[in-house]
Short mmCIF file of C-alpha atoms in Angstrom, two decimals:
data_model
loop_
_atom_site.label_atom_id
_atom_site.label_comp_id
_atom_site.label_asym_id
_atom_site.label_seq_id
_atom_site.Cartn_x
_atom_site.Cartn_y
_atom_site.Cartn_z
CA MET A 1 -16.03 172.41 -64.98
CA GLU A 2 -12.46 173.84 -62.66
CA ILE A 3 -8.65 174.05 -63.58
CA LYS A 4 -6.66 172.96 -60.35
CA TYR A 5 -3.15 173.05 -59.99
CA PHE A 6 -1.38 174.79 -63.08
CA ARG A 7 2.08 174.64 -63.06
CA LYS A 8 3.93 176.15 -65.72
CA TYR A 9 6.55 174.24 -67.90
CA GLU A 10 7.98 175.93 -71.56
CA LYS A 11 9.12 173.17 -74.09
CA ASN A 12 7.82 174.26 -77.36
CA THR A 13 4.91 174.71 -78.33
CA LEU A 14 3.93 173.16 -73.97
CA LYS A 15 2.91 175.84 -71.70
CA GLY A 16 2.15 174.06 -68.90
CA PHE A 17 1.03 171.46 -67.21
CA PHE A 18 -2.37 171.42 -65.05
CA SER A 19 -5.84 168.95 -63.84
CA VAL A 20 -9.19 169.73 -64.09
CA GLN A 21 -11.75 168.64 -62.59
CA PHE A 22 -15.29 167.79 -64.27
CA ASP A 23 -19.03 169.11 -62.83
CA ASN A 24 -20.00 165.27 -62.10
CA GLY A 25 -16.26 164.93 -59.70
CA LEU A 26 -13.43 163.28 -62.81
CA ILE A 27 -10.11 164.61 -61.94
CA VAL A 28 -8.10 164.07 -64.83
CA LYS A 29 -4.46 165.28 -64.29
CA ASP A 30 -1.73 165.46 -65.71
CA MET A 31 -3.23 166.94 -68.94
CA THR A 32 -1.03 169.09 -71.31
CA TYR A 33 -1.34 172.69 -72.37
CA HIS A 34 0.02 173.47 -76.41
CA VAL A 35 0.51 177.05 -77.96
CA LYS A 36 2.02 177.46 -81.45
CA ASP A 37 4.00 181.36 -82.79
CA ASP A 38 0.82 181.14 -85.00
CA GLY A 39 -1.42 181.97 -81.37
CA ASN A 40 -2.97 178.44 -82.27
CA SER A 41 -3.58 176.54 -78.50
CA TRP A 42 -4.69 173.03 -77.26
CA VAL A 43 -4.83 170.68 -74.26
CA GLY A 44 -3.73 167.03 -74.44
CA PHE A 45 -4.79 164.49 -72.50
CA PRO A 46 -2.34 162.71 -70.52
CA SER A 47 -0.29 160.48 -72.91
CA LYS A 48 3.16 158.05 -72.65
CA SER A 49 5.60 157.79 -75.61
CA TYR A 50 6.71 154.54 -77.94
CA GLU A 51 8.82 153.82 -80.39
CA LYS A 52 8.44 153.94 -84.11
CA ASP A 53 10.42 153.92 -86.92
CA GLY A 54 13.02 155.20 -85.26
CA LYS A 55 10.97 158.74 -83.78
CA THR A 56 9.00 158.71 -80.39
CA GLU A 57 5.14 159.10 -81.41
CA TRP A 58 2.31 159.38 -78.74
CA SER A 59 -0.94 157.55 -77.85
CA ASN A 60 -3.25 159.47 -74.81
CA TYR A 61 -4.24 157.71 -72.42
CA CYS A 62 -8.16 159.04 -73.00
CA TYR A 63 -10.11 160.51 -75.54
CA PHE A 64 -13.67 162.21 -76.58
CA ASN A 65 -15.09 159.33 -79.57
CA SER A 66 -16.18 161.93 -81.63
CA LYS A 67 -14.18 164.86 -82.65
CA GLU A 68 -16.83 167.60 -82.63
CA ARG A 69 -17.37 166.46 -78.28
CA GLY A 70 -13.77 166.72 -78.63
CA ASN A 71 -13.52 170.35 -80.01
CA GLU A 72 -16.22 171.29 -77.76
CA PHE A 73 -14.58 170.02 -74.88
CA GLN A 74 -11.33 172.14 -76.40
CA LYS A 75 -12.96 175.57 -76.49
CA ALA A 76 -14.35 175.05 -73.52
CA VAL A 77 -11.30 174.26 -71.11
CA ILE A 78 -8.45 176.37 -73.23
CA PRO A 79 -10.39 179.94 -71.41
CA LEU A 80 -9.78 178.70 -68.23
CA VAL A 81 -6.34 177.13 -69.07
CA GLU A 82 -5.62 180.81 -70.13
CA GLU A 83 -6.82 182.00 -66.62
CA ALA A 84 -5.08 179.91 -64.09
CA ARG A 85 -1.79 179.92 -66.68
CA GLN A 86 -2.23 183.43 -65.47
CA ASN A 87 -2.99 182.99 -62.45
CA ALA A 88 -0.50 180.57 -61.43
CA ASP A 89 3.04 181.69 -59.72
#
């Protein structure tokens, strides 16, 4: 797995956007990297917004079929994203 094209963008917990290239060649663009004030971080898949009861909600375009697989992905990708963020212009 490789992080490509990290672009810094700071707004609330959002710290930037990036693409991830998986070992099979699949590239997912417009992933997000977030960090809370307490230091907890996570990545998000591309999503679209919609309105529900007057509030903005988000729906991911893709996701893992189990929480365990999603957690494994988070553990593997976050160190790579943090390194790409440090090296970004």
